[in-house]
Coordinates of C-alpha atoms in Angstrom, one line a residue:
M16 CA 86.2 46.3 52.4
D17 CA 85.7 45.8 56.1
L18 CA 83.1 44.3 57.5
V19 CA 82.9 44.9 61.0
L20 CA 81.5 42.3 63.4
D21 CA 78.7 43.7 65.7
P22 CA 78.4 41.3 68.4
P23 CA 75.1 40.5 68.6
R24 CA 73.3 42.9 66.5
G25 CA 75.3 41.2 63.4
V26 CA 77.3 42.3 60.7
A27 CA 76.3 46.0 59.2
P28 CA 74.8 46.8 56.9
V29 CA 73.1 43.0 57.7
L30 CA 71.3 42.7 61.0
L31 CA 69.7 39.9 62.5
G32 CA 66.3 40.2 63.1
M33 CA 65.8 41.1 59.5
T34 CA 63.8 38.9 56.4
L35 CA 66.3 37.6 54.0
D36 CA 64.6 40.2 51.5
E37 CA 65.7 42.7 53.7
A38 CA 69.2 41.4 54.4
L39 CA 69.3 41.1 50.6
A40 CA 68.2 44.7 49.7
A41 CA 71.0 46.1 52.1
V42 CA 73.8 44.9 49.7
P43 CA 73.6 45.2 46.7
D44 CA 77.0 46.0 46.2
W45 CA 77.9 42.5 47.2
G46 CA 77.2 41.0 44.1
E47 CA 74.9 38.2 43.3
P48 CA 73.8 36.0 46.1
R49 CA 73.7 32.1 46.5
V50 CA 70.0 31.8 48.1
L51 CA 69.2 28.7 48.7
R52 CA 65.2 28.3 51.1
R53 CA 63.9 25.2 52.3
P54 CA 60.5 25.4 53.3
S55 CA 60.0 22.6 54.5
R56 CA 62.3 23.5 57.4
N57 CA 61.3 27.0 57.7
S58 CA 64.6 28.3 56.5
A59 CA 66.9 29.6 54.4
K60 CA 70.1 31.1 53.5
A61 CA 71.9 33.8 51.2
S62 CA 75.6 33.4 50.4
W63 CA 78.5 35.7 49.3
T64 CA 81.7 35.8 48.3
L65 CA 83.9 39.1 49.3
D66 CA 87.0 39.1 47.5
H67 CA 87.1 35.4 49.2
V68 CA 85.5 35.9 52.2
G69 CA 82.5 33.7 52.3
V70 CA 79.7 35.1 54.0
Q71 CA 76.4 33.8 55.0
A72 CA 73.0 35.0 56.4
L73 CA 71.1 32.2 57.8
V74 CA 67.5 32.2 58.6
E75 CA 66.7 28.8 60.9
G76 CA 63.3 27.7 61.9
G77 CA 61.6 31.5 61.1
T78 CA 61.2 34.4 58.7
L79 CA 64.3 36.3 60.6
V80 CA 67.9 36.3 60.0
T81 CA 69.3 34.8 63.3
A82 CA 73.0 34.3 62.2
I83 CA 75.5 35.7 59.6
E84 CA 78.7 33.7 59.4
L85 CA 82.4 34.7 57.8
W86 CA 84.4 32.6 56.6
W87 CA 88.5 32.9 56.4
P88 CA 89.8 33.0 52.1
G89 CA 92.1 29.7 52.8
Q90 CA 95.2 28.2 52.6
G91 CA 97.6 30.8 50.6
R92 CA 94.7 33.8 49.6
T93 CA 94.6 37.0 50.3
S94 CA 91.9 39.0 51.0
R95 CA 91.7 42.9 50.9
T96 CA 87.8 42.2 52.5
R97 CA 89.2 42.7 56.7
V98 CA 86.4 40.7 59.5
L99 CA 87.4 43.3 62.0
L100 CA 86.4 42.6 65.9
H101 CA 87.0 45.8 67.7
G102 CA 89.7 46.8 65.4
D103 CA 90.9 43.5 65.3
E104 CA 91.1 41.6 61.9
V105 CA 89.4 38.2 63.1
F106 CA 91.6 36.1 60.2
T107 CA 94.7 37.7 60.9
T108 CA 95.0 38.2 65.0
P109 CA 96.4 34.4 66.1
A110 CA 93.5 33.4 67.7
V111 CA 95.3 33.4 71.4
D112 CA 95.5 37.5 71.3
L113 CA 91.8 37.7 70.0
F114 CA 90.7 36.1 72.7
R115 CA 92.6 37.2 75.1
R116 CA 91.3 40.8 73.8
A117 CA 88.4 39.8 74.1
A118 CA 88.5 38.3 77.8
D119 CA 90.4 42.2 78.2
R120 CA 86.9 43.4 77.5
G121 CA 84.9 41.6 79.8
W122 CA 83.9 38.9 77.8
T123 CA 84.1 35.3 79.1
V124 CA 85.7 33.2 76.2
D125 CA 84.2 29.6 76.1
T126 CA 87.1 27.5 75.1
S127 CA 85.7 24.2 76.8
H128 CA 85.3 22.8 72.8
P129 CA 88.8 24.2 71.8
E130 CA 87.4 23.8 68.1
H131 CA 84.5 25.5 68.7
P132 CA 85.3 28.2 70.9
V133 CA 82.1 30.6 71.6
I134 CA 81.7 34.3 73.8
A135 CA 77.7 33.2 74.6
G136 CA 77.6 36.5 76.1
V137 CA 77.7 38.3 72.9
S138 CA 77.2 35.0 71.1
L139 CA 80.2 35.1 69.2
G140 CA 81.0 31.4 68.0
F141 CA 84.1 30.9 66.0
T142 CA 85.9 27.7 64.5
R143 CA 89.7 26.5 64.8
Q144 CA 89.9 24.1 62.7
T145 CA 90.4 22.9 59.0
S146 CA 92.2 20.3 56.8
Q147 CA 94.5 22.4 54.9
E148 CA 97.9 22.6 56.1
V149 CA 98.2 26.1 58.2
E150 CA 100.8 27.0 61.6
R151 CA 99.0 25.2 64.2
D152 CA 99.8 26.2 67.9
A153 CA 101.3 24.1 70.4
D154 CA 97.6 22.0 71.0
G155 CA 97.7 21.2 67.4
L156 CA 94.7 24.0 66.8
P157 CA 95.0 26.8 63.6
R158 CA 96.9 29.6 64.8
Y159 CA 94.0 31.4 63.8
V160 CA 90.2 31.5 63.5
T161 CA 88.9 29.4 60.1
S162 CA 85.4 31.5 60.5
V163 CA 83.3 33.4 63.2
L164 CA 79.3 33.3 63.1
V165 CA 77.2 36.4 65.3
G166 CA 74.0 34.9 66.5
G167 CA 71.8 37.0 68.2
E168 CA 71.9 37.1 71.9
D169 CA 70.7 33.5 73.0
Y170 CA 71.6 32.2 70.1
Y171 CA 74.2 29.1 72.1
G172 CA 71.6 29.5 75.0
H173 CA 68.9 28.1 72.8
R174 CA 69.6 28.0 69.4
C175 CA 72.5 25.8 68.9
P176 CA 72.0 22.8 71.2
E177 CA 75.9 21.3 70.6
R178 CA 76.8 24.2 72.8
R179 CA 75.0 23.3 76.0

């Protein structure tokens, strides 16, 4: 299975702006999700595992999906599920190459927080940290990203204060 990142729209068939129920109905073949609703915080999330790749649809402070996050399967695990960004497999393409190709597309990659680089213009956020023993680059960061988040156009400017 291929999960194609389509920033800032989502990861089809789950799109930002859907209600959580619409997102759940869009992916019946993904299996039974784990759903957590927090009415007191006006938030919810639905989680799936697709051949070791974690997927989470997030509803933050409202009723609509505001972000979709995907996780690498983990040390020593392989997966037939690929997470693609313009043809690059996010979890098996070296981060330096992934970010260089993003820059080649005209996107600005903000690496001022090296463990959490973002591409604010298309609202992509990456994680480059893990406690697992993995191959690391010269800066000590994992060679590959360990998660990616697709948010709406203003996600890193308004909804994610630690990234301002």
